[in-house]
JSON list of N, CA and C in Angstrom, two decimals:
[
{"chain": "Q", "resi": 16, "resn": "MET", "atom": "N", "xyz": [0.84, -1.17, 0.00]},
{"chain": "Q", "resi": 16, "resn": "MET", "atom": "CA", "xyz": [0.00, 0.00, 0.00]},
{"chain": "Q", "resi": 16, "resn": "MET", "atom": "C", "xyz": [0.89, 1.23, 0.00]},
{"chain": "Q", "resi": 17, "resn": "GLY", "atom": "N", "xyz": [0.57, 2.17, -0.86]},
{"chain": "Q", "resi": 17, "resn": "GLY", "atom": "CA", "xyz": [1.35, 3.39, -0.93]},
{"chain": "Q", "resi": 17, "resn": "GLY", "atom": "C", "xyz": [1.06, 4.32, 0.23]},
{"chain": "Q", "resi": 18, "resn": "SER", "atom": "N", "xyz": [1.99, 5.23, 0.48]},
{"chain": "Q", "resi": 18, "resn": "SER", "atom": "CA", "xyz": [1.79, 6.22, 1.53]},
{"chain": "Q", "resi": 18, "resn": "SER", "atom": "C", "xyz": [0.75, 7.23, 1.08]},
{"chain": "Q", "resi": 19, "resn": "ILE", "atom": "N", "xyz": [0.04, 7.78, 2.03]},
{"chain": "Q", "resi": 19, "resn": "ILE", "atom": "CA", "xyz": [-0.98, 8.78, 1.72]},
{"chain": "Q", "resi": 19, "resn": "ILE", "atom": "C", "xyz": [-0.30, 10.07, 1.28]},
{"chain": "Q", "resi": 20, "resn": "ASN", "atom": "N", "xyz": [-0.77, 10.62, 0.17]},
{"chain": "Q", "resi": 20, "resn": "ASN", "atom": "CA", "xyz": [-0.34, 11.92, -0.30]},
{"chain": "Q", "resi": 20, "resn": "ASN", "atom": "C", "xyz": [-1.33, 12.93, 0.27]},
{"chain": "Q", "resi": 21, "resn": "LEU", "atom": "N", "xyz": [-0.88, 13.76, 1.20]},
{"chain": "Q", "resi": 21, "resn": "LEU", "atom": "CA", "xyz": [-1.78, 14.66, 1.91]},
{"chain": "Q", "resi": 21, "resn": "LEU", "atom": "C", "xyz": [-2.51, 15.64, 1.00]},
{"chain": "Q", "resi": 22, "resn": "GLU", "atom": "N", "xyz": [-1.92, 15.97, -0.13]},
{"chain": "Q", "resi": 22, "resn": "GLU", "atom": "CA", "xyz": [-2.56, 16.91, -1.05]},
{"chain": "Q", "resi": 22, "resn": "GLU", "atom": "C", "xyz": [-3.60, 16.25, -1.94]},
{"chain": "Q", "resi": 23, "resn": "GLU", "atom": "N", "xyz": [-3.44, 14.96, -2.23]},
{"chain": "Q", "resi": 23, "resn": "GLU", "atom": "CA", "xyz": [-4.32, 14.29, -3.18]},
{"chain": "Q", "resi": 23, "resn": "GLU", "atom": "C", "xyz": [-5.27, 13.27, -2.56]},
{"chain": "Q", "resi": 24, "resn": "ASP", "atom": "N", "xyz": [-4.92, 12.73, -1.43]},
{"chain": "Q", "resi": 24, "resn": "ASP", "atom": "CA", "xyz": [-5.64, 11.56, -0.91]},
{"chain": "Q", "resi": 24, "resn": "ASP", "atom": "C", "xyz": [-6.58, 11.84, 0.25]},
{"chain": "Q", "resi": 25, "resn": "ILE", "atom": "N", "xyz": [-6.83, 13.10, 0.53]},
{"chain": "Q", "resi": 25, "resn": "ILE", "atom": "CA", "xyz": [-7.81, 13.46, 1.55]},
{"chain": "Q", "resi": 25, "resn": "ILE", "atom": "C", "xyz": [-8.86, 14.32, 0.85]},
{"chain": "Q", "resi": 26, "resn": "ARG", "atom": "N", "xyz": [-10.08, 13.82, 0.85]},
{"chain": "Q", "resi": 26, "resn": "ARG", "atom": "CA", "xyz": [-11.16, 14.49, 0.11]},
{"chain": "Q", "resi": 26, "resn": "ARG", "atom": "C", "xyz": [-12.42, 14.57, 0.98]},
{"chain": "Q", "resi": 27, "resn": "PRO", "atom": "N", "xyz": [-13.22, 15.60, 0.77]},
{"chain": "Q", "resi": 27, "resn": "PRO", "atom": "CA", "xyz": [-14.49, 15.66, 1.50]},
{"chain": "Q", "resi": 27, "resn": "PRO", "atom": "C", "xyz": [-15.48, 14.63, 0.95]},
{"chain": "Q", "resi": 28, "resn": "LEU", "atom": "N", "xyz": [-16.34, 14.16, 1.82]},
{"chain": "Q", "resi": 28, "resn": "LEU", "atom": "CA", "xyz": [-17.35, 13.18, 1.44]},
{"chain": "Q", "resi": 28, "resn": "LEU", "atom": "C", "xyz": [-18.24, 13.70, 0.31]},
{"chain": "Q", "resi": 29, "resn": "SER", "atom": "N", "xyz": [-18.51, 14.99, 0.31]},
{"chain": "Q", "resi": 29, "resn": "SER", "atom": "CA", "xyz": [-19.34, 15.59, -0.75]},
{"chain": "Q", "resi": 29, "resn": "SER", "atom": "C", "xyz": [-18.68, 15.42, -2.12]},
{"chain": "Q", "resi": 30, "resn": "GLU", "atom": "N", "xyz": [-17.37, 15.54, -2.19]},
{"chain": "Q", "resi": 30, "resn": "GLU", "atom": "CA", "xyz": [-16.66, 15.33, -3.46]},
{"chain": "Q", "resi": 30, "resn": "GLU", "atom": "C", "xyz": [-16.75, 13.86, -3.88]},
{"chain": "Q", "resi": 31, "resn": "PHE", "atom": "N", "xyz": [-16.64, 12.96, -2.90]},
{"chain": "Q", "resi": 31, "resn": "PHE", "atom": "CA", "xyz": [-16.76, 11.54, -3.21]},
{"chain": "Q", "resi": 31, "resn": "PHE", "atom": "C", "xyz": [-18.15, 11.23, -3.77]},
{"chain": "Q", "resi": 32, "resn": "ARG", "atom": "N", "xyz": [-19.18, 11.81, -3.18]},
{"chain": "Q", "resi": 32, "resn": "ARG", "atom": "CA", "xyz": [-20.54, 11.59, -3.68]},
{"chain": "Q", "resi": 32, "resn": "ARG", "atom": "C", "xyz": [-20.67, 12.08, -5.12]},
{"chain": "Q", "resi": 33, "resn": "ALA", "atom": "N", "xyz": [-20.06, 13.20, -5.42]},
{"chain": "Q", "resi": 33, "resn": "ALA", "atom": "CA", "xyz": [-20.18, 13.79, -6.76]},
{"chain": "Q", "resi": 33, "resn": "ALA", "atom": "C", "xyz": [-19.30, 13.10, -7.79]},
{"chain": "Q", "resi": 34, "resn": "ASN", "atom": "N", "xyz": [-18.20, 12.48, -7.36]},
{"chain": "Q", "resi": 34, "resn": "ASN", "atom": "CA", "xyz": [-17.22, 11.90, -8.29]},
{"chain": "Q", "resi": 34, "resn": "ASN", "atom": "C", "xyz": [-16.82, 10.48, -7.89]},
{"chain": "Q", "resi": 35, "resn": "THR", "atom": "N", "xyz": [-17.77, 9.69, -7.48]},
{"chain": "Q", "resi": 35, "resn": "THR", "atom": "CA", "xyz": [-17.47, 8.35, -6.96]},
{"chain": "Q", "resi": 35, "resn": "THR", "atom": "C", "xyz": [-16.62, 7.52, -7.92]},
{"chain": "Q", "resi": 36, "resn": "ALA", "atom": "N", "xyz": [-17.05, 7.40, -9.16]},
{"chain": "Q", "resi": 36, "resn": "ALA", "atom": "CA", "xyz": [-16.34, 6.54, -10.12]},
{"chain": "Q", "resi": 36, "resn": "ALA", "atom": "C", "xyz": [-14.90, 6.99, -10.33]},
{"chain": "Q", "resi": 37, "resn": "SER", "atom": "N", "xyz": [-14.68, 8.29, -10.49]},
{"chain": "Q", "resi": 37, "resn": "SER", "atom": "CA", "xyz": [-13.32, 8.76, -10.75]},
{"chain": "Q", "resi": 37, "resn": "SER", "atom": "C", "xyz": [-12.43, 8.60, -9.52]},
{"chain": "Q", "resi": 38, "resn": "LEU", "atom": "N", "xyz": [-12.98, 8.75, -8.32]},
{"chain": "Q", "resi": 38, "resn": "LEU", "atom": "CA", "xyz": [-12.16, 8.58, -7.12]},
{"chain": "Q", "resi": 38, "resn": "LEU", "atom": "C", "xyz": [-11.85, 7.11, -6.86]},
{"chain": "Q", "resi": 39, "resn": "VAL", "atom": "N", "xyz": [-12.78, 6.23, -7.19]},
{"chain": "Q", "resi": 39, "resn": "VAL", "atom": "CA", "xyz": [-12.50, 4.79, -7.08]},
{"chain": "Q", "resi": 39, "resn": "VAL", "atom": "C", "xyz": [-11.39, 4.42, -8.06]},
{"chain": "Q", "resi": 40, "resn": "LYS", "atom": "N", "xyz": [-11.44, 4.96, -9.27]},
{"chain": "Q", "resi": 40, "resn": "LYS", "atom": "CA", "xyz": [-10.38, 4.71, -10.25]},
{"chain": "Q", "resi": 40, "resn": "LYS", "atom": "C", "xyz": [-9.04, 5.22, -9.74]},
{"chain": "Q", "resi": 41, "resn": "LEU", "atom": "N", "xyz": [-9.05, 6.37, -9.09]},
{"chain": "Q", "resi": 41, "resn": "LEU", "atom": "CA", "xyz": [-7.82, 6.95, -8.53]},
{"chain": "Q", "resi": 41, "resn": "LEU", "atom": "C", "xyz": [-7.20, 6.01, -7.49]},
{"chain": "Q", "resi": 42, "resn": "VAL", "atom": "N", "xyz": [-8.03, 5.47, -6.61]},
{"chain": "Q", "resi": 42, "resn": "VAL", "atom": "CA", "xyz": [-7.53, 4.54, -5.58]},
{"chain": "Q", "resi": 42, "resn": "VAL", "atom": "C", "xyz": [-6.93, 3.31, -6.23]},
{"chain": "Q", "resi": 43, "resn": "LYS", "atom": "N", "xyz": [-7.60, 2.77, -7.24]},
{"chain": "Q", "resi": 43, "resn": "LYS", "atom": "CA", "xyz": [-7.08, 1.58, -7.92]},
{"chain": "Q", "resi": 43, "resn": "LYS", "atom": "C", "xyz": [-5.79, 1.90, -8.68]},
{"chain": "Q", "resi": 44, "resn": "LYS", "atom": "N", "xyz": [-5.73, 3.07, -9.30]},
{"chain": "Q", "resi": 44, "resn": "LYS", "atom": "CA", "xyz": [-4.56, 3.45, -10.10]},
{"chain": "Q", "resi": 44, "resn": "LYS", "atom": "C", "xyz": [-3.33, 3.73, -9.23]},
{"chain": "Q", "resi": 45, "resn": "THR", "atom": "N", "xyz": [-3.52, 4.48, -8.15]},
{"chain": "Q", "resi": 45, "resn": "THR", "atom": "CA", "xyz": [-2.38, 4.90, -7.32]},
{"chain": "Q", "resi": 45, "resn": "THR", "atom": "C", "xyz": [-1.98, 3.84, -6.30]},
{"chain": "Q", "resi": 46, "resn": "GLY", "atom": "N", "xyz": [-2.92, 2.99, -5.92]},
{"chain": "Q", "resi": 46, "resn": "GLY", "atom": "CA", "xyz": [-2.64, 2.02, -4.87]},
{"chain": "Q", "resi": 46, "resn": "GLY", "atom": "C", "xyz": [-2.61, 2.64, -3.48]},
{"chain": "Q", "resi": 47, "resn": "ARG", "atom": "N", "xyz": [-3.03, 3.90, -3.40]},
{"chain": "Q", "resi": 47, "resn": "ARG", "atom": "CA", "xyz": [-3.04, 4.59, -2.11]},
{"chain": "Q", "resi": 47, "resn": "ARG", "atom": "C", "xyz": [-4.47, 4.66, -1.58]},
{"chain": "Q", "resi": 48, "resn": "PRO", "atom": "N", "xyz": [-4.63, 4.64, -0.26]},
{"chain": "Q", "resi": 48, "resn": "PRO", "atom": "CA", "xyz": [-5.97, 4.79, 0.30]},
{"chain": "Q", "resi": 48, "resn": "PRO", "atom": "C", "xyz": [-6.46, 6.23, 0.13]},
{"chain": "Q", "resi": 49, "resn": "LEU", "atom": "N", "xyz": [-7.76, 6.40, 0.16]},
{"chain": "Q", "resi": 49, "resn": "LEU", "atom": "CA", "xyz": [-8.37, 7.71, 0.08]},
{"chain": "Q", "resi": 49, "resn": "LEU", "atom": "C", "xyz": [-9.09, 7.97, 1.39]},
{"chain": "Q", "resi": 50, "resn": "VAL", "atom": "N", "xyz": [-8.72, 9.04, 2.07]},
{"chain": "Q", "resi": 50, "resn": "VAL", "atom": "CA", "xyz": [-9.36, 9.41, 3.33]},
{"chain": "Q", "resi": 50, "resn": "VAL", "atom": "C", "xyz": [-10.49, 10.39, 3.01]},
{"chain": "Q", "resi": 51, "resn": "LEU", "atom": "N", "xyz": [-11.68, 10.05, 3.47]},
{"chain": "Q", "resi": 51, "resn": "LEU", "atom": "CA", "xyz": [-12.83, 10.92, 3.25]},
{"chain": "Q", "resi": 51, "resn": "LEU", "atom": "C", "xyz": [-13.15, 11.65, 4.55]},
{"chain": "Q", "resi": 52, "resn": "THR", "atom": "N", "xyz": [-13.43, 12.94, 4.41]},
{"chain": "Q", "resi": 52, "resn": "THR", "atom": "CA", "xyz": [-13.72, 13.76, 5.59]},
{"chain": "Q", "resi": 52, "resn": "THR", "atom": "C", "xyz": [-15.18, 14.19, 5.59]},
{"chain": "Q", "resi": 53, "resn": "GLN", "atom": "N", "xyz": [-15.66, 14.46, 6.78]},
{"chain": "Q", "resi": 53, "resn": "GLN", "atom": "CA", "xyz": [-17.00, 14.99, 6.96]},
{"chain": "Q", "resi": 53, "resn": "GLN", "atom": "C", "xyz": [-16.89, 16.08, 8.01]},
{"chain": "Q", "resi": 54, "resn": "HIS", "atom": "N", "xyz": [-17.33, 17.27, 7.67]},
{"chain": "Q", "resi": 54, "resn": "HIS", "atom": "CA", "xyz": [-17.21, 18.44, 8.55]},
{"chain": "Q", "resi": 54, "resn": "HIS", "atom": "C", "xyz": [-15.75, 18.68, 8.93]},
{"chain": "Q", "resi": 55, "resn": "GLY", "atom": "N", "xyz": [-14.84, 18.42, 7.98]},
{"chain": "Q", "resi": 55, "resn": "GLY", "atom": "CA", "xyz": [-13.43, 18.70, 8.19]},
{"chain": "Q", "resi": 55, "resn": "GLY", "atom": "C", "xyz": [-12.66, 17.65, 8.99]},
{"chain": "Q", "resi": 56, "resn": "LYS", "atom": "N", "xyz": [-13.33, 16.56, 9.36]},
{"chain": "Q", "resi": 56, "resn": "LYS", "atom": "CA", "xyz": [-12.66, 15.52, 10.15]},
{"chain": "Q", "resi": 56, "resn": "LYS", "atom": "C", "xyz": [-12.65, 14.20, 9.38]},
{"chain": "Q", "resi": 57, "resn": "SER", "atom": "N", "xyz": [-11.57, 13.46, 9.52]},
{"chain": "Q", "resi": 57, "resn": "SER", "atom": "CA", "xyz": [-11.46, 12.15, 8.87]},
{"chain": "Q", "resi": 57, "resn": "SER", "atom": "C", "xyz": [-12.60, 11.27, 9.34]},
{"chain": "Q", "resi": 58, "resn": "THR", "atom": "N", "xyz": [-13.26, 10.60, 8.36]},
{"chain": "Q", "resi": 58, "resn": "THR", "atom": "CA", "xyz": [-14.42, 9.79, 8.69]},
{"chain": "Q", "resi": 58, "resn": "THR", "atom": "C", "xyz": [-14.24, 8.34, 8.27]},
{"chain": "Q", "resi": 59, "resn": "VAL", "atom": "N", "xyz": [-13.84, 8.12, 7.02]},
{"chain": "Q", "resi": 59, "resn": "VAL", "atom": "CA", "xyz": [-13.66, 6.76, 6.51]},
{"chain": "Q", "resi": 59, "resn": "VAL", "atom": "C", "xyz": [-12.46, 6.72, 5.57]},
{"chain": "Q", "resi": 60, "resn": "VAL", "atom": "N", "xyz": [-12.00, 5.49, 5.32]},
{"chain": "Q", "resi": 60, "resn": "VAL", "atom": "CA", "xyz": [-10.89, 5.29, 4.38]},
{"chain": "Q", "resi": 60, "resn": "VAL", "atom": "C", "xyz": [-11.36, 4.33, 3.31]},
{"chain": "Q", "resi": 61, "resn": "LEU", "atom": "N", "xyz": [-11.10, 4.68, 2.06]},
{"chain": "Q", "resi": 61, "resn": "LEU", "atom": "CA", "xyz": [-11.43, 3.82, 0.92]},
{"chain": "Q", "resi": 61, "resn": "LEU", "atom": "C", "xyz": [-10.15, 3.14, 0.46]},
{"chain": "Q", "resi": 62, "resn": "LEU", "atom": "N", "xyz": [-10.19, 1.80, 0.42]},
{"chain": "Q", "resi": 62, "resn": "LEU", "atom": "CA", "xyz": [-9.03, 1.00, -0.01]},
{"chain": "Q", "resi": 62, "resn": "LEU", "atom": "C", "xyz": [-9.41, 0.12, -1.18]},
{"chain": "Q", "resi": 63, "resn": "ASP", "atom": "N", "xyz": [-8.43, -0.17, -2.02]},
{"chain": "Q", "resi": 63, "resn": "ASP", "atom": "CA", "xyz": [-8.58, -1.17, -3.06]},
{"chain": "Q", "resi": 63, "resn": "ASP", "atom": "C", "xyz": [-8.79, -2.51, -2.36]},
{"chain": "Q", "resi": 64, "resn": "VAL", "atom": "N", "xyz": [-9.63, -3.37, -2.94]},
{"chain": "Q", "resi": 64, "resn": "VAL", "atom": "CA", "xyz": [-9.97, -4.64, -2.30]},
{"chain": "Q", "resi": 64, "resn": "VAL", "atom": "C", "xyz": [-8.73, -5.51, -2.06]},
{"chain": "Q", "resi": 65, "resn": "HIS", "atom": "N", "xyz": [-7.76, -5.46, -2.95]},
{"chain": "Q", "resi": 65, "resn": "HIS", "atom": "CA", "xyz": [-6.54, -6.26, -2.78]},
{"chain": "Q", "resi": 65, "resn": "HIS", "atom": "C", "xyz": [-5.71, -5.73, -1.61]},
{"chain": "Q", "resi": 66, "resn": "GLN", "atom": "N", "xyz": [-5.67, -4.41, -1.45]},
{"chain": "Q", "resi": 66, "resn": "GLN", "atom": "CA", "xyz": [-4.96, -3.83, -0.32]},
{"chain": "Q", "resi": 66, "resn": "GLN", "atom": "C", "xyz": [-5.64, -4.23, 0.98]},
{"chain": "Q", "resi": 67, "resn": "TYR", "atom": "N", "xyz": [-6.96, -4.17, 0.98]},
{"chain": "Q", "resi": 67, "resn": "TYR", "atom": "CA", "xyz": [-7.71, -4.54, 2.17]},
{"chain": "Q", "resi": 67, "resn": "TYR", "atom": "C", "xyz": [-7.44, -6.00, 2.55]},
{"chain": "Q", "resi": 68, "resn": "GLN", "atom": "N", "xyz": [-7.52, -6.90, 1.57]},
{"chain": "Q", "resi": 68, "resn": "GLN", "atom": "CA", "xyz": [-7.29, -8.31, 1.85]},
{"chain": "Q", "resi": 68, "resn": "GLN", "atom": "C", "xyz": [-5.88, -8.55, 2.35]},
{"chain": "Q", "resi": 69, "resn": "SER", "atom": "N", "xyz": [-4.92, -7.85, 1.78]},
{"chain": "Q", "resi": 69, "resn": "SER", "atom": "CA", "xyz": [-3.53, -7.97, 2.23]},
{"chain": "Q", "resi": 69, "resn": "SER", "atom": "C", "xyz": [-3.38, -7.53, 3.69]},
{"chain": "Q", "resi": 70, "resn": "MET", "atom": "N", "xyz": [-4.05, -6.42, 4.04]},
{"chain": "Q", "resi": 70, "resn": "MET", "atom": "CA", "xyz": [-4.01, -5.94, 5.42]},
{"chain": "Q", "resi": 70, "resn": "MET", "atom": "C", "xyz": [-4.63, -6.96, 6.37]},
{"chain": "Q", "resi": 71, "resn": "VAL", "atom": "N", "xyz": [-5.78, -7.50, 5.99]},
{"chain": "Q", "resi": 71, "resn": "VAL", "atom": "CA", "xyz": [-6.46, -8.48, 6.84]},
{"chain": "Q", "resi": 71, "resn": "VAL", "atom": "C", "xyz": [-5.58, -9.71, 7.02]},
{"chain": "Q", "resi": 72, "resn": "SER", "atom": "N", "xyz": [-4.98, -10.18, 5.94]},
{"chain": "Q", "resi": 72, "resn": "SER", "atom": "CA", "xyz": [-4.10, -11.36, 6.02]},
{"chain": "Q", "resi": 72, "resn": "SER", "atom": "C", "xyz": [-2.91, -11.09, 6.93]},
{"chain": "Q", "resi": 73, "resn": "SER", "atom": "N", "xyz": [-2.32, -9.91, 6.82]},
{"chain": "Q", "resi": 73, "resn": "SER", "atom": "CA", "xyz": [-1.18, -9.55, 7.67]},
{"chain": "Q", "resi": 73, "resn": "SER", "atom": "C", "xyz": [-1.57, -9.52, 9.14]},
{"chain": "Q", "resi": 74, "resn": "ILE", "atom": "N", "xyz": [-2.73, -8.96, 9.42]},
{"chain": "Q", "resi": 74, "resn": "ILE", "atom": "CA", "xyz": [-3.21, -8.89, 10.80]},
{"chain": "Q", "resi": 74, "resn": "ILE", "atom": "C", "xyz": [-3.46, -10.29, 11.35]},
{"chain": "Q", "resi": 75, "resn": "GLU", "atom": "N", "xyz": [-4.12, -11.12, 10.54]},
{"chain": "Q", "resi": 75, "resn": "GLU", "atom": "CA", "xyz": [-4.39, -12.49, 10.98]},
{"chain": "Q", "resi": 75, "resn": "GLU", "atom": "C", "xyz": [-3.10, -13.27, 11.24]},
{"chain": "Q", "resi": 76, "resn": "LEU", "atom": "N", "xyz": [-2.12, -13.10, 10.37]},
{"chain": "Q", "resi": 76, "resn": "LEU", "atom": "CA", "xyz": [-0.84, -13.77, 10.55]},
{"chain": "Q", "resi": 76, "resn": "LEU", "atom": "C", "xyz": [-0.15, -13.29, 11.83]},
{"chain": "Q", "resi": 77, "resn": "SER", "atom": "N", "xyz": [-0.18, -11.99, 12.04]},
{"chain": "Q", "resi": 77, "resn": "SER", "atom": "CA", "xyz": [0.43, -11.42, 13.24]},
{"chain": "Q", "resi": 77, "resn": "SER", "atom": "C", "xyz": [-0.26, -11.93, 14.51]},
{"chain": "Q", "resi": 78, "resn": "GLU", "atom": "N", "xyz": [-1.59, -12.00, 14.47]},
{"chain": "Q", "resi": 78, "resn": "GLU", "atom": "CA", "xyz": [-2.33, -12.50, 15.62]},
{"chain": "Q", "resi": 78, "resn": "GLU", "atom": "C", "xyz": [-2.01, -13.97, 15.88]},
{"chain": "Q", "resi": 79, "resn": "SER", "atom": "N", "xyz": [-1.90, -14.75, 14.81]},
{"chain": "Q", "resi": 79, "resn": "SER", "atom": "CA", "xyz": [-1.56, -16.18, 14.95]},
{"chain": "Q", "resi": 79, "resn": "SER", "atom": "C", "xyz": [-0.17, -16.35, 15.55]},
{"chain": "Q", "resi": 80, "resn": "ALA", "atom": "N", "xyz": [0.77, -15.55, 15.07]},
{"chain": "Q", "resi": 80, "resn": "ALA", "atom": "CA", "xyz": [2.14, -15.62, 15.60]},
{"chain": "Q", "resi": 80, "resn": "ALA", "atom": "C", "xyz": [2.16, -15.22, 17.07]},
{"chain": "Q", "resi": 81, "resn": "GLY", "atom": "N", "xyz": [1.40, -14.20, 17.42]},
{"chain": "Q", "resi": 81, "resn": "GLY", "atom": "CA", "xyz": [1.33, -13.77, 18.81]},
{"chain": "Q", "resi": 81, "resn": "GLY", "atom": "C", "xyz": [0.74, -14.84, 19.70]},
{"chain": "Q", "resi": 82, "resn": "ALA", "atom": "N", "xyz": [-0.32, -15.50, 19.22]},
{"chain": "Q", "resi": 82, "resn": "ALA", "atom": "CA", "xyz": [-0.95, -16.57, 19.99]},
{"chain": "Q", "resi": 82, "resn": "ALA", "atom": "C", "xyz": [0.02, -17.74, 20.16]},
{"chain": "Q", "resi": 83, "resn": "ALA", "atom": "N", "xyz": [0.74, -18.07, 19.11]},
{"chain": "Q", "resi": 83, "resn": "ALA", "atom": "CA", "xyz": [1.71, -19.16, 19.19]},
{"chain": "Q", "resi": 83, "resn": "ALA", "atom": "C", "xyz": [2.81, -18.82, 20.19]},
{"chain": "Q", "resi": 84, "resn": "LYS", "atom": "N", "xyz": [3.28, -17.59, 20.16]},
{"chain": "Q", "resi": 84, "resn": "LYS", "atom": "CA", "xyz": [4.33, -17.17, 21.09]},
{"chain": "Q", "resi": 84, "resn": "LYS", "atom": "C", "xyz": [3.83, -17.23, 22.52]},
{"chain": "Q", "resi": 85, "resn": "ARG", "atom": "N", "xyz": [2.60, -16.75, 22.75]},
{"chain": "Q", "resi": 85, "resn": "ARG", "atom": "CA", "xyz": [2.04, -16.81, 24.11]},
{"chain": "Q", "resi": 85, "resn": "ARG", "atom": "C", "xyz": [1.91, -18.26, 24.57]},
{"chain": "Q", "resi": 86, "resn": "GLY", "atom": "N", "xyz": [1.52, -19.15, 23.65]},
{"chain": "Q", "resi": 86, "resn": "GLY", "atom": "CA", "xyz": [1.41, -20.56, 23.98]},
{"chain": "Q", "resi": 86, "resn": "GLY", "atom": "C", "xyz": [2.75, -21.16, 24.36]},
{"chain": "Q", "resi": 87, "resn": "LEU", "atom": "N", "xyz": [3.78, -20.82, 23.61]},
{"chain": "Q", "resi": 87, "resn": "LEU", "atom": "CA", "xyz": [5.13, -21.33, 23.92]},
{"chain": "Q", "resi": 87, "resn": "LEU", "atom": "C", "xyz": [5.63, -20.80, 25.26]},
{"chain": "Q", "resi": 88, "resn": "ILE", "atom": "N", "xyz": [5.35, -19.53, 25.52]},
{"chain": "Q", "resi": 88, "resn": "ILE", "atom": "CA", "xyz": [5.76, -18.95, 26.81]},
{"chain": "Q", "resi": 88, "resn": "ILE", "atom": "C", "xyz": [5.03, -19.64, 27.95]},
{"chain": "Q", "resi": 89, "resn": "ALA", "atom": "N", "xyz": [3.73, -19.85, 27.79]},
{"chain": "Q", "resi": 89, "resn": "ALA", "atom": "CA", "xyz": [2.95, -20.52, 28.84]},
{"chain": "Q", "resi": 89, "resn": "ALA", "atom": "C", "xyz": [3.45, -21.95, 29.05]},
{"chain": "Q", "resi": 90, "resn": "GLU", "atom": "N", "xyz": [3.78, -22.63, 27.97]},
{"chain": "Q", "resi": 90, "resn": "GLU", "atom": "CA", "xyz": [4.31, -24.00, 28.06]},
{"chain": "Q", "resi": 90, "resn": "GLU", "atom": "C", "xyz": [5.65, -24.00, 28.79]},
{"chain": "Q", "resi": 91, "resn": "GLY", "atom": "N", "xyz": [6.48, -23.01, 28.50]},
{"chain": "Q", "resi": 91, "resn": "GLY", "atom": "CA", "xyz": [7.78, -22.91, 29.17]},
{"chain": "Q", "resi": 91, "resn": "GLY", "atom": "C", "xyz": [7.62, -22.66, 30.66]},
{"chain": "Q", "resi": 92, "resn": "ILE", "atom": "N", "xyz": [6.65, -21.87, 31.04]},
{"chain": "Q", "resi": 92, "resn": "ILE", "atom": "CA", "xyz": [6.40, -21.59, 32.46]},
{"chain": "Q", "resi": 92, "resn": "ILE", "atom": "C", "xyz": [5.92, -22.86, 33.15]},
{"chain": "Q", "resi": 93, "resn": "LYS", "atom": "N", "xyz": [5.06, -23.62, 32.50]},
{"chain": "Q", "resi": 93, "resn": "LYS", "atom": "CA", "xyz": [4.56, -24.87, 33.09]},
{"chain": "Q", "resi": 93, "resn": "LYS", "atom": "C", "xyz": [5.70, -25.86, 33.31]},
{"chain": "Q", "resi": 94, "resn": "LYS", "atom": "N", "xyz": [6.63, -25.93, 32.37]},
{"chain": "Q", "resi": 94, "resn": "LYS", "atom": "CA", "xyz": [7.74, -26.88, 32.48]},
{"chain": "Q", "resi": 94, "resn": "LYS", "atom": "C", "xyz": [8.68, -26.51, 33.61]},
{"chain": "Q", "resi": 95, "resn": "ARG", "atom": "N", "xyz": [8.81, -25.23, 33.92]},
{"chain": "Q", "resi": 95, "resn": "ARG", "atom": "CA", "xyz": [9.71, -24.78, 34.98]},
{"chain": "Q", "resi": 95, "resn": "ARG", "atom": "C", "xyz": [9.18, -25.14, 36.36]},
{"chain": "Q", "resi": 96, "resn": "ARG", "atom": "N", "xyz": [7.89, -25.31, 36.49]},
{"chain": "Q", "resi": 96, "resn": "ARG", "atom": "CA", "xyz": [7.29, -25.56, 37.82]},
{"chain": "Q", "resi": 96, "resn": "ARG", "atom": "C", "xyz": [7.52, -26.94, 38.26]}
]
């Protein structure tokens, strides 16, 4: 996933409503997320589906590794007793 370009990748929700197709194309073309604002505050992030799936997979892998590590630590503590 590309880094957010602060000048191009933060848009008001009203602009997204008016130009949905072109902004979706922009996200797919640049590979960068699009931050949508409402009343001047960040509200949602639009990601390409492949970027989203990659993020979810990375999180799941990290959680699995963390669970495995905790299990090994717990097993090591049990063996010491």
